[in-house]
mmCIF file with all atom_site columns, C-alpha atoms in Angstrom:
data_model
loop_
_atom_site.group_PDB
_atom_site.id
_atom_site.type_symbol
_atom_site.label_atom_id
_atom_site.label_alt_id
_atom_site.label_comp_id
_atom_site.label_asym_id
_atom_site.label_entity_id
_atom_site.label_seq_id
_atom_site.pdbx_PDB_ins_code
_atom_site.Cartn_x
_atom_site.Cartn_y
_atom_site.Cartn_z
_atom_site.occupancy
_atom_site.B_iso_or_equiv
_atom_site.pdbx_formal_charge
_atom_site.auth_seq_id
_atom_site.auth_comp_id
_atom_site.auth_asym_id
_atom_site.auth_atom_id
_atom_site.pdbx_PDB_model_num
ATOM 1   C CA . MET D 1 1   ? -19.870 -25.167 59.353 1.00 47.00 ? 18  MET D CA 1
ATOM 2   C CA . ALA D 1 2   ? -16.390 -23.696 59.810 1.00 44.00 ? 19  ALA D CA 1
ATOM 3   C CA . GLN D 1 3   ? -14.903 -21.904 56.859 1.00 49.00 ? 20  GLN D CA 1
ATOM 4   C CA . ALA D 1 4   ? -11.847 -23.748 55.541 1.00 49.00 ? 21  ALA D CA 1
ATOM 5   C CA . PRO D 1 5   ? -8.827  -21.762 54.360 1.00 48.00 ? 22  PRO D CA 1
ATOM 6   C CA . LEU D 1 6   ? -9.084  -20.900 50.690 1.00 56.00 ? 23  LEU D CA 1
ATOM 7   C CA . ALA D 1 7   ? -6.865  -23.014 48.439 1.00 59.00 ? 24  ALA D CA 1
ATOM 8   C CA . GLY D 1 8   ? -5.094  -21.652 45.380 1.00 68.00 ? 25  GLY D CA 1
ATOM 9   C CA . PRO D 1 9   ? -7.374  -20.460 42.582 1.00 84.00 ? 26  PRO D CA 1
ATOM 10  C CA . GLU D 1 10  ? -8.737  -22.383 39.635 1.00 90.00 ? 27  GLU D CA 1
ATOM 11  C CA . THR D 1 11  ? -9.189  -20.104 36.619 1.00 92.00 ? 28  THR D CA 1
ATOM 12  C CA . ARG D 1 12  ? -12.348 -20.309 34.521 1.00 92.00 ? 29  ARG D CA 1
ATOM 13  C CA . GLN D 1 13  ? -13.271 -18.600 31.263 1.00 94.00 ? 30  GLN D CA 1
ATOM 14  C CA . SER D 1 14  ? -16.902 -17.529 31.541 1.00 95.00 ? 31  SER D CA 1
ATOM 15  C CA . HIS D 1 15  ? -19.239 -16.515 28.720 1.00 95.00 ? 32  HIS D CA 1
ATOM 16  C CA . GLY D 1 16  ? -21.899 -15.769 31.327 1.00 96.00 ? 33  GLY D CA 1
ATOM 17  C CA . LEU D 1 17  ? -19.648 -13.287 33.115 1.00 97.00 ? 34  LEU D CA 1
ATOM 18  C CA . ASP D 1 18  ? -18.733 -11.735 29.774 1.00 97.00 ? 35  ASP D CA 1
ATOM 19  C CA . GLN D 1 19  ? -22.410 -11.046 29.042 1.00 96.00 ? 36  GLN D CA 1
ATOM 20  C CA . PHE D 1 20  ? -23.028 -9.814  32.588 1.00 97.00 ? 37  PHE D CA 1
ATOM 21  C CA . CYS D 1 21  ? -20.143 -7.365  32.249 1.00 96.00 ? 38  CYS D CA 1
ATOM 22  C CA . GLY D 1 22  ? -21.606 -6.063  29.002 1.00 95.00 ? 39  GLY D CA 1
ATOM 23  C CA . SER D 1 23  ? -24.466 -4.603  31.039 1.00 94.00 ? 40  SER D CA 1
ATOM 24  C CA . LEU D 1 24  ? -21.956 -2.798  33.269 1.00 94.00 ? 41  LEU D CA 1
ATOM 25  C CA . GLU D 1 25  ? -20.979 -0.624  30.319 1.00 92.00 ? 42  GLU D CA 1
ATOM 26  C CA . GLU D 1 26  ? -24.484 0.804   29.856 1.00 88.00 ? 43  GLU D CA 1
ATOM 27  C CA . ARG D 1 27  ? -24.125 3.643   32.381 1.00 90.00 ? 44  ARG D CA 1
ATOM 28  C CA . PRO D 1 28  ? -22.108 4.576   35.492 1.00 91.00 ? 45  PRO D CA 1
ATOM 29  C CA . GLY D 1 29  ? -23.357 4.591   39.065 1.00 95.00 ? 46  GLY D CA 1
ATOM 30  C CA . MET D 1 30  ? -24.931 1.126   39.188 1.00 98.00 ? 47  MET D CA 1
ATOM 31  C CA . SER D 1 31  ? -25.290 -0.930  42.378 1.00 98.00 ? 48  SER D CA 1
ATOM 32  C CA . ILE D 1 32  ? -24.115 -4.546  42.074 1.00 98.00 ? 49  ILE D CA 1
ATOM 33  C CA . LEU D 1 33  ? -24.707 -7.358  44.574 1.00 98.00 ? 50  LEU D CA 1
ATOM 34  C CA . ASP D 1 34  ? -22.021 -10.044 45.036 1.00 98.00 ? 51  ASP D CA 1
ATOM 35  C CA . PHE D 1 35  ? -22.858 -13.210 47.015 1.00 98.00 ? 52  PHE D CA 1
ATOM 36  C CA . SER D 1 36  ? -19.238 -14.410 47.239 1.00 96.00 ? 53  SER D CA 1
ATOM 37  C CA . GLY D 1 37  ? -18.104 -12.088 50.012 1.00 92.00 ? 54  GLY D CA 1
ATOM 38  C CA . ALA D 1 38  ? -15.704 -9.170  49.892 1.00 91.00 ? 55  ALA D CA 1
ATOM 39  C CA . SER D 1 39  ? -12.623 -9.434  47.678 1.00 93.00 ? 56  SER D CA 1
ATOM 40  C CA . GLN D 1 40  ? -10.311 -6.683  46.528 1.00 95.00 ? 57  GLN D CA 1
ATOM 41  C CA . ALA D 1 41  ? -10.157 -8.137  43.005 1.00 95.00 ? 58  ALA D CA 1
ATOM 42  C CA . THR D 1 42  ? -13.929 -7.971  42.476 1.00 97.00 ? 59  THR D CA 1
ATOM 43  C CA . VAL D 1 43  ? -14.252 -4.612  44.221 1.00 96.00 ? 60  VAL D CA 1
ATOM 44  C CA . SER D 1 44  ? -11.559 -3.106  41.987 1.00 96.00 ? 61  SER D CA 1
ATOM 45  C CA . PHE D 1 45  ? -13.117 -4.610  38.867 1.00 97.00 ? 62  PHE D CA 1
ATOM 46  C CA . VAL D 1 46  ? -16.652 -3.350  39.538 1.00 97.00 ? 63  VAL D CA 1
ATOM 47  C CA . THR D 1 47  ? -15.641 0.074   40.835 1.00 96.00 ? 64  THR D CA 1
ATOM 48  C CA . GLY D 1 48  ? -13.422 0.422   37.783 1.00 95.00 ? 65  GLY D CA 1
ATOM 49  C CA . TYR D 1 49  ? -16.648 0.727   35.782 1.00 95.00 ? 66  TYR D CA 1
ATOM 50  C CA . GLY D 1 50  ? -17.816 3.498   38.128 1.00 96.00 ? 67  GLY D CA 1
ATOM 51  C CA . HIS D 1 51  ? -20.230 1.262   40.049 1.00 98.00 ? 68  HIS D CA 1
ATOM 52  C CA . ARG D 1 52  ? -20.853 0.396   43.700 1.00 97.00 ? 69  ARG D CA 1
ATOM 53  C CA . LEU D 1 53  ? -20.461 -3.169  44.987 1.00 97.00 ? 70  LEU D CA 1
ATOM 54  C CA . TYR D 1 54  ? -22.373 -4.687  47.904 1.00 97.00 ? 71  TYR D CA 1
ATOM 55  C CA . SER D 1 55  ? -20.593 -7.866  49.083 1.00 95.00 ? 72  SER D CA 1
ATOM 56  C CA . ASP D 1 56  ? -22.445 -10.551 51.020 1.00 93.00 ? 73  ASP D CA 1
ATOM 57  C CA . ASP D 1 57  ? -20.947 -13.956 51.953 1.00 95.00 ? 74  ASP D CA 1
ATOM 58  C CA . PHE D 1 58  ? -24.246 -15.700 51.359 1.00 97.00 ? 75  PHE D CA 1
ATOM 59  C CA . VAL D 1 59  ? -23.132 -19.304 51.983 1.00 95.00 ? 76  VAL D CA 1
ATOM 60  C CA . HIS D 1 60  ? -21.404 -18.290 55.213 1.00 94.00 ? 77  HIS D CA 1
ATOM 61  C CA . GLU D 1 61  ? -24.673 -16.720 56.387 1.00 96.00 ? 78  GLU D CA 1
ATOM 62  C CA . LEU D 1 62  ? -26.513 -19.917 55.456 1.00 96.00 ? 79  LEU D CA 1
ATOM 63  C CA . ASP D 1 63  ? -24.166 -21.879 57.698 1.00 94.00 ? 80  ASP D CA 1
ATOM 64  C CA . ARG D 1 64  ? -24.304 -19.363 60.518 1.00 94.00 ? 81  ARG D CA 1
ATOM 65  C CA . VAL D 1 65  ? -28.096 -19.442 60.681 1.00 95.00 ? 82  VAL D CA 1
ATOM 66  C CA . PHE D 1 66  ? -29.052 -22.982 59.636 1.00 95.00 ? 83  PHE D CA 1
ATOM 67  C CA . ALA D 1 67  ? -26.106 -25.303 60.372 1.00 92.00 ? 84  ALA D CA 1
ATOM 68  C CA . PRO D 1 68  ? -26.451 -27.732 63.307 1.00 87.00 ? 85  PRO D CA 1
ATOM 69  C CA . SER D 1 69  ? -24.886 -26.400 66.492 1.00 75.00 ? 86  SER D CA 1
ATOM 70  C CA . HIS D 1 70  ? -22.613 -28.361 68.833 1.00 53.00 ? 87  HIS D CA 1
ATOM 71  C CA . THR D 1 71  ? -23.806 -26.163 71.694 1.00 53.00 ? 88  THR D CA 1
ATOM 72  C CA . ASP D 1 72  ? -27.502 -26.633 70.889 1.00 67.00 ? 89  ASP D CA 1
ATOM 73  C CA . PRO D 1 73  ? -28.422 -30.311 70.329 1.00 60.00 ? 90  PRO D CA 1
ATOM 74  C CA . ALA D 1 74  ? -31.994 -29.278 69.488 1.00 66.00 ? 91  ALA D CA 1
ATOM 75  C CA . ARG D 1 75  ? -30.840 -27.731 66.215 1.00 71.00 ? 92  ARG D CA 1
ATOM 76  C CA . GLY D 1 76  ? -31.421 -30.338 63.541 1.00 78.00 ? 93  GLY D CA 1
ATOM 77  C CA . ASP D 1 77  ? -30.285 -30.947 59.990 1.00 91.00 ? 94  ASP D CA 1
ATOM 78  C CA . PHE D 1 78  ? -29.000 -28.053 57.843 1.00 94.00 ? 95  PHE D CA 1
ATOM 79  C CA . PHE D 1 79  ? -31.763 -28.459 55.254 1.00 95.00 ? 96  PHE D CA 1
ATOM 80  C CA . GLU D 1 80  ? -34.496 -29.194 57.805 1.00 94.00 ? 97  GLU D CA 1
ATOM 81  C CA . ASN D 1 81  ? -33.588 -25.998 59.644 1.00 95.00 ? 98  ASN D CA 1
ATOM 82  C CA . GLN D 1 82  ? -34.326 -24.045 56.471 1.00 96.00 ? 99  GLN D CA 1
ATOM 83  C CA . SER D 1 83  ? -38.045 -24.599 57.108 1.00 95.00 ? 100 SER D CA 1
ATOM 84  C CA . ASN D 1 84  ? -37.895 -23.066 60.607 1.00 94.00 ? 101 ASN D CA 1
ATOM 85  C CA . PRO D 1 85  ? -39.801 -19.729 60.452 1.00 96.00 ? 102 PRO D CA 1
ATOM 86  C CA . LEU D 1 86  ? -37.708 -18.089 63.181 1.00 95.00 ? 103 LEU D CA 1
ATOM 87  C CA . LEU D 1 87  ? -34.438 -19.044 61.496 1.00 95.00 ? 104 LEU D CA 1
ATOM 88  C CA . ILE D 1 88  ? -35.768 -17.933 58.112 1.00 97.00 ? 105 ILE D CA 1
ATOM 89  C CA . SER D 1 89  ? -36.613 -14.509 59.534 1.00 97.00 ? 106 SER D CA 1
ATOM 90  C CA . GLU D 1 90  ? -33.130 -14.248 61.048 1.00 96.00 ? 107 GLU D CA 1
ATOM 91  C CA . PHE D 1 91  ? -31.558 -15.254 57.744 1.00 97.00 ? 108 PHE D CA 1
ATOM 92  C CA . PHE D 1 92  ? -33.438 -12.694 55.672 1.00 98.00 ? 109 PHE D CA 1
ATOM 93  C CA . ALA D 1 93  ? -32.624 -9.973  58.196 1.00 97.00 ? 110 ALA D CA 1
ATOM 94  C CA . SER D 1 94  ? -28.899 -10.725 58.068 1.00 95.00 ? 111 SER D CA 1
ATOM 95  C CA . ALA D 1 95  ? -28.264 -11.925 54.513 1.00 96.00 ? 112 ALA D CA 1
ATOM 96  C CA . LEU D 1 96  ? -30.943 -10.166 52.449 1.00 97.00 ? 113 LEU D CA 1
ATOM 97  C CA . PRO D 1 97  ? -31.801 -6.848  54.177 1.00 96.00 ? 114 PRO D CA 1
ATOM 98  C CA . PHE D 1 98  ? -32.479 -5.083  50.900 1.00 96.00 ? 115 PHE D CA 1
ATOM 99  C CA . GLU D 1 99  ? -35.127 -2.661  49.733 1.00 96.00 ? 116 GLU D CA 1
ATOM 100 C CA . ASP D 1 100 ? -37.052 -3.271  46.515 1.00 98.00 ? 117 ASP D CA 1
ATOM 101 C CA . GLU D 1 101 ? -35.443 -2.389  43.170 1.00 98.00 ? 118 GLU D CA 1
ATOM 102 C CA . ILE D 1 102 ? -32.132 -1.318  44.690 1.00 98.00 ? 119 ILE D CA 1
ATOM 103 C CA . PHE D 1 103 ? -29.647 -3.355  42.592 1.00 98.00 ? 120 PHE D CA 1
ATOM 104 C CA . ASP D 1 104 ? -28.736 -3.162  38.894 1.00 98.00 ? 121 ASP D CA 1
ATOM 105 C CA . GLY D 1 105 ? -27.111 -6.594  38.827 1.00 98.00 ? 122 GLY D CA 1
ATOM 106 C CA . ALA D 1 106 ? -26.442 -9.616  41.038 1.00 99.00 ? 123 ALA D CA 1
ATOM 107 C CA . LEU D 1 107 ? -23.606 -12.141 41.114 1.00 98.00 ? 124 LEU D CA 1
ATOM 108 C CA . VAL D 1 108 ? -25.110 -15.049 43.043 1.00 98.00 ? 125 VAL D CA 1
ATOM 109 C CA . TRP D 1 109 ? -22.583 -17.634 41.757 1.00 97.00 ? 126 TRP D CA 1
ATOM 110 C CA . ASP D 1 110 ? -23.338 -21.188 43.000 1.00 96.00 ? 127 ASP D CA 1
ATOM 111 C CA . SER D 1 111 ? -25.099 -20.243 46.250 1.00 97.00 ? 128 SER D CA 1
ATOM 112 C CA . LEU D 1 112 ? -28.671 -21.176 45.285 1.00 98.00 ? 129 LEU D CA 1
ATOM 113 C CA . GLN D 1 113 ? -27.775 -24.881 45.137 1.00 96.00 ? 130 GLN D CA 1
ATOM 114 C CA . PHE D 1 114 ? -27.698 -25.074 48.934 1.00 97.00 ? 131 PHE D CA 1
ATOM 115 C CA . LEU D 1 115 ? -31.231 -23.805 49.514 1.00 98.00 ? 132 LEU D CA 1
ATOM 116 C CA . ALA D 1 116 ? -34.060 -26.243 50.157 1.00 97.00 ? 133 ALA D CA 1
ATOM 117 C CA . SER D 1 117 ? -37.639 -25.529 49.107 1.00 95.00 ? 134 SER D CA 1
ATOM 118 C CA . PRO D 1 118 ? -39.509 -23.357 49.955 1.00 96.00 ? 135 PRO D CA 1
ATOM 119 C CA . LEU D 1 119 ? -36.609 -21.164 51.135 1.00 98.00 ? 136 LEU D CA 1
ATOM 120 C CA . LEU D 1 120 ? -35.125 -21.380 47.636 1.00 98.00 ? 137 LEU D CA 1
ATOM 121 C CA . GLN D 1 121 ? -38.238 -19.884 46.062 1.00 98.00 ? 138 GLN D CA 1
ATOM 122 C CA . GLN D 1 122 ? -38.434 -17.218 48.781 1.00 98.00 ? 139 GLN D CA 1
ATOM 123 C CA . VAL D 1 123 ? -34.827 -16.144 48.160 1.00 99.00 ? 140 VAL D CA 1
ATOM 124 C CA . VAL D 1 124 ? -35.339 -16.006 44.386 1.00 99.00 ? 141 VAL D CA 1
ATOM 125 C CA . ALA D 1 125 ? -38.495 -13.926 44.918 1.00 99.00 ? 142 ALA D CA 1
ATOM 126 C CA . LYS D 1 126 ? -36.522 -11.571 47.173 1.00 98.00 ? 143 LYS D CA 1
ATOM 127 C CA . LEU D 1 127 ? -33.816 -11.226 44.524 1.00 99.00 ? 144 LEU D CA 1
ATOM 128 C CA . HIS D 1 128 ? -36.496 -10.473 41.924 1.00 99.00 ? 145 HIS D CA 1
ATOM 129 C CA . ARG D 1 129 ? -37.879 -7.686  44.108 1.00 98.00 ? 146 ARG D CA 1
ATOM 130 C CA . SER D 1 130 ? -34.419 -6.327  44.930 1.00 98.00 ? 147 SER D CA 1
ATOM 131 C CA . LEU D 1 131 ? -33.341 -6.014  41.288 1.00 99.00 ? 148 LEU D CA 1
ATOM 132 C CA . ARG D 1 132 ? -34.375 -3.132  39.080 1.00 98.00 ? 149 ARG D CA 1
ATOM 133 C CA . PRO D 1 133 ? -36.166 -3.942  35.799 1.00 97.00 ? 150 PRO D CA 1
ATOM 134 C CA . GLY D 1 134 ? -33.637 -4.943  33.151 1.00 97.00 ? 151 GLY D CA 1
ATOM 135 C CA . ALA D 1 135 ? -31.002 -6.016  35.694 1.00 98.00 ? 152 ALA D CA 1
ATOM 136 C CA . ASN D 1 136 ? -29.007 -9.200  35.081 1.00 98.00 ? 153 ASN D CA 1
ATOM 137 C CA . LEU D 1 137 ? -28.348 -11.994 37.561 1.00 99.00 ? 154 LEU D CA 1
ATOM 138 C CA . LEU D 1 138 ? -25.484 -14.468 37.041 1.00 98.00 ? 155 LEU D CA 1
ATOM 139 C CA . ALA D 1 139 ? -25.769 -17.901 38.653 1.00 98.00 ? 156 ALA D CA 1
ATOM 140 C CA . LEU D 1 140 ? -23.824 -21.161 38.401 1.00 96.00 ? 157 LEU D CA 1
ATOM 141 C CA . PHE D 1 141 ? -25.187 -24.676 38.892 1.00 94.00 ? 158 PHE D CA 1
ATOM 142 C CA . HIS D 1 142 ? -23.375 -28.003 38.983 1.00 91.00 ? 159 HIS D CA 1
ATOM 143 C CA . THR D 1 143 ? -24.512 -30.480 36.356 1.00 86.00 ? 160 THR D CA 1
ATOM 144 C CA . GLU D 1 144 ? -23.630 -33.828 37.985 1.00 81.00 ? 161 GLU D CA 1
ATOM 145 C CA . GLU D 1 145 ? -26.842 -35.689 38.768 1.00 78.00 ? 162 GLU D CA 1
ATOM 146 C CA . ARG D 1 146 ? -25.541 -38.698 40.729 1.00 78.00 ? 163 ARG D CA 1
ATOM 147 C CA . ILE D 1 147 ? -23.202 -37.166 43.241 1.00 82.00 ? 164 ILE D CA 1
ATOM 148 C CA . GLU D 1 148 ? -23.411 -36.797 47.010 1.00 88.00 ? 165 GLU D CA 1
ATOM 149 C CA . THR D 1 149 ? -21.290 -33.681 47.411 1.00 92.00 ? 166 THR D CA 1
ATOM 150 C CA . ILE D 1 150 ? -20.105 -30.882 45.151 1.00 91.00 ? 167 ILE D CA 1
ATOM 151 C CA . PRO D 1 151 ? -17.176 -28.486 45.553 1.00 88.00 ? 168 PRO D CA 1
ATOM 152 C CA . THR D 1 152 ? -17.910 -24.962 46.708 1.00 90.00 ? 169 THR D CA 1
ATOM 153 C CA . PHE D 1 153 ? -15.858 -21.937 45.799 1.00 92.00 ? 170 PHE D CA 1
ATOM 154 C CA . ALA D 1 154 ? -15.208 -18.321 46.614 1.00 94.00 ? 171 ALA D CA 1
ATOM 155 C CA . TYR D 1 155 ? -15.449 -16.427 43.324 1.00 96.00 ? 172 TYR D CA 1
ATOM 156 C CA . ARG D 1 156 ? -13.244 -13.502 42.314 1.00 97.00 ? 173 ARG D CA 1
ATOM 157 C CA . ILE D 1 157 ? -13.428 -11.571 39.034 1.00 97.00 ? 174 ILE D CA 1
ATOM 158 C CA . GLN D 1 158 ? -10.082 -11.329 37.252 1.00 96.00 ? 175 GLN D CA 1
ATOM 159 C CA . ASP D 1 159 ? -11.383 -9.672  34.092 1.00 96.00 ? 176 ASP D CA 1
ATOM 160 C CA . HIS D 1 160 ? -14.623 -9.457  32.120 1.00 95.00 ? 177 HIS D CA 1
ATOM 161 C CA . ARG D 1 161 ? -14.501 -13.108 31.069 1.00 95.00 ? 178 ARG D CA 1
ATOM 162 C CA . THR D 1 162 ? -12.212 -14.717 33.673 1.00 97.00 ? 179 THR D CA 1
ATOM 163 C CA . ILE D 1 163 ? -13.218 -15.979 37.111 1.00 96.00 ? 180 ILE D CA 1
ATOM 164 C CA . GLN D 1 164 ? -10.810 -17.093 39.801 1.00 96.00 ? 181 GLN D CA 1
ATOM 165 C CA . MET D 1 165 ? -12.377 -19.891 41.873 1.00 94.00 ? 182 MET D CA 1
ATOM 166 C CA . TYR D 1 166 ? -10.918 -20.551 45.326 1.00 93.00 ? 183 TYR D CA 1
ATOM 167 C CA . SER D 1 167 ? -11.906 -23.976 46.667 1.00 91.00 ? 184 SER D CA 1
ATOM 168 C CA . ARG D 1 168 ? -13.694 -23.921 50.017 1.00 88.00 ? 185 ARG D CA 1
ATOM 169 C CA . SER D 1 169 ? -15.133 -27.334 50.819 1.00 87.00 ? 186 SER D CA 1
ATOM 170 C CA . LEU D 1 170 ? -17.361 -30.155 49.624 1.00 92.00 ? 187 LEU D CA 1
ATOM 171 C CA . ARG D 1 171 ? -21.053 -29.761 50.376 1.00 93.00 ? 188 ARG D CA 1
ATOM 172 C CA . LYS D 1 172 ? -24.266 -31.629 49.737 1.00 94.00 ? 189 LYS D CA 1
ATOM 173 C CA . PRO D 1 173 ? -26.559 -29.735 47.350 1.00 94.00 ? 190 PRO D CA 1
ATOM 174 C CA . ALA D 1 174 ? -30.233 -29.388 48.161 1.00 94.00 ? 191 ALA D CA 1
ATOM 175 C CA . GLN D 1 175 ? -31.066 -30.569 44.645 1.00 90.00 ? 192 GLN D CA 1
ATOM 176 C CA . VAL D 1 176 ? -29.604 -30.840 41.161 1.00 89.00 ? 193 VAL D CA 1
ATOM 177 C CA . PHE D 1 177 ? -31.032 -28.467 38.564 1.00 92.00 ? 194 PHE D CA 1
ATOM 178 C CA . ASN D 1 178 ? -31.594 -28.993 34.858 1.00 91.00 ? 195 ASN D CA 1
ATOM 179 C CA . ASN D 1 179 ? -32.619 -26.381 32.303 1.00 92.00 ? 196 ASN D CA 1
ATOM 180 C CA . ARG D 1 180 ? -36.321 -27.026 32.793 1.00 95.00 ? 197 ARG D CA 1
ATOM 181 C CA . SER D 1 181 ? -36.196 -26.727 36.587 1.00 95.00 ? 198 SER D CA 1
ATOM 182 C CA . LEU D 1 182 ? -34.164 -23.523 36.303 1.00 97.00 ? 199 LEU D CA 1
ATOM 183 C CA . GLU D 1 183 ? -36.678 -22.017 33.893 1.00 97.00 ? 200 GLU D CA 1
ATOM 184 C CA . LYS D 1 184 ? -39.411 -22.802 36.426 1.00 97.00 ? 201 LYS D CA 1
ATOM 185 C CA . LEU D 1 185 ? -37.351 -21.375 39.297 1.00 98.00 ? 202 LEU D CA 1
ATOM 186 C CA . PHE D 1 186 ? -36.868 -18.078 37.444 1.00 98.00 ? 203 PHE D CA 1
ATOM 187 C CA . GLN D 1 187 ? -40.304 -17.987 35.814 1.00 97.00 ? 204 GLN D CA 1
ATOM 188 C CA . ASP D 1 188 ? -41.078 -14.493 37.149 1.00 97.00 ? 205 ASP D CA 1
ATOM 189 C CA . PHE D 1 189 ? -38.024 -13.035 35.420 1.00 98.00 ? 206 PHE D CA 1
ATOM 190 C CA . ARG D 1 190 ? -38.135 -11.714 31.877 1.00 98.00 ? 207 ARG D CA 1
ATOM 191 C CA . SER D 1 191 ? -35.678 -14.219 30.401 1.00 98.00 ? 208 SER D CA 1
ATOM 192 C CA . VAL D 1 192 ? -33.328 -17.089 31.258 1.00 98.00 ? 209 VAL D CA 1
ATOM 193 C CA . LYS D 1 193 ? -30.248 -17.762 29.121 1.00 97.00 ? 210 LYS D CA 1
ATOM 194 C CA . PHE D 1 194 ? -28.006 -20.823 29.420 1.00 96.00 ? 211 PHE D CA 1
ATOM 195 C CA . PHE D 1 195 ? -24.383 -20.992 28.335 1.00 92.00 ? 212 PHE D CA 1
ATOM 196 C CA . LEU D 1 196 ? -22.907 -24.240 27.063 1.00 77.00 ? 213 LEU D CA 1
ATOM 197 C CA . THR D 1 197 ? -19.810 -25.314 28.963 1.00 79.00 ? 214 THR D CA 1
ATOM 198 C CA . ARG D 1 198 ? -17.543 -28.348 28.823 1.00 75.00 ? 215 ARG D CA 1
ATOM 199 C CA . ASP D 1 199 ? -17.091 -28.693 32.548 1.00 79.00 ? 216 ASP D CA 1
ATOM 200 C CA . ARG D 1 200 ? -19.267 -29.403 35.579 1.00 82.00 ? 217 ARG D CA 1
ATOM 201 C CA . LEU D 1 201 ? -20.836 -25.943 35.856 1.00 87.00 ? 218 LEU D CA 1
ATOM 202 C CA . ARG D 1 202 ? -23.895 -24.604 34.036 1.00 92.00 ? 219 ARG D CA 1
ATOM 203 C CA . GLU D 1 203 ? -23.848 -20.812 33.641 1.00 96.00 ? 220 GLU D CA 1
ATOM 204 C CA . VAL D 1 204 ? -27.140 -18.934 33.675 1.00 98.00 ? 221 VAL D CA 1
ATOM 205 C CA . ILE D 1 205 ? -27.944 -15.279 33.013 1.00 98.00 ? 222 ILE D CA 1
ATOM 206 C CA . VAL D 1 206 ? -31.383 -14.209 34.211 1.00 98.00 ? 223 VAL D CA 1
ATOM 207 C CA . LYS D 1 207 ? -32.867 -10.833 33.269 1.00 98.00 ? 224 LYS D CA 1
ATOM 208 C CA . ARG D 1 208 ? -35.311 -9.073  35.596 1.00 97.00 ? 225 ARG D CA 1
#
C-alpha cells in the first residue's frame, strides 16, 4: 500500500504517554524503540533525556512484506499473507531484527491492530523478549466495534503528555480489542494498565 502524504497534525493529550515518560527519568542511557518511523520531534524529545531511539516504520514494513502486489497476482489478501511462513520470516528479519532484552521501552502506538493471528501473538512475544525486565510498552487501540476501517496515524511526541498525530490513511483492522482480549494478548507481561479516554482510542501501558 502506498504511503499517502501526511496531513496536518491532530493534537492529543495522553495520560499513557505521561506515565511512559515517567520511566524515562529513572536513569540515562536507555534504548527506546519507536514503531512510528523516524521523526525529528520524537528523536529530540527522547535524546533530550539522554537516551537512544531506534525508529522503525512498522506499518510500512507490514505493507511492504504482506500487501498484495500488482506485479505478482499470486500474492493474496493482506491478512492471509500474514500466515505465509516465508513472508513472516522476511518480516521479522526486516522489521524486528532485535536481540533479547535490548530495549528499555517501546512505543508501538496503534500498529498491533493490523496484525492477524498468529502473527500478532508472535510479534508480541518478540517484543516481550526484546524488552528488558521492568520496561514499559505504550500501545493504542481503537474502540469502535462496528466499523470497517479505522484511521491510521504517524505519531510524534511534542512533550511528555502531548502527541501529534498525522493522518495517513484508512485501514481495515485485523480485529477490535477490548480490555479482556488485551489482557490475554499481554498475559506474559507483568502488568497491563488501561487509561480512560473520551475519544476513539484506548491507551495501554504494559510492563515487562
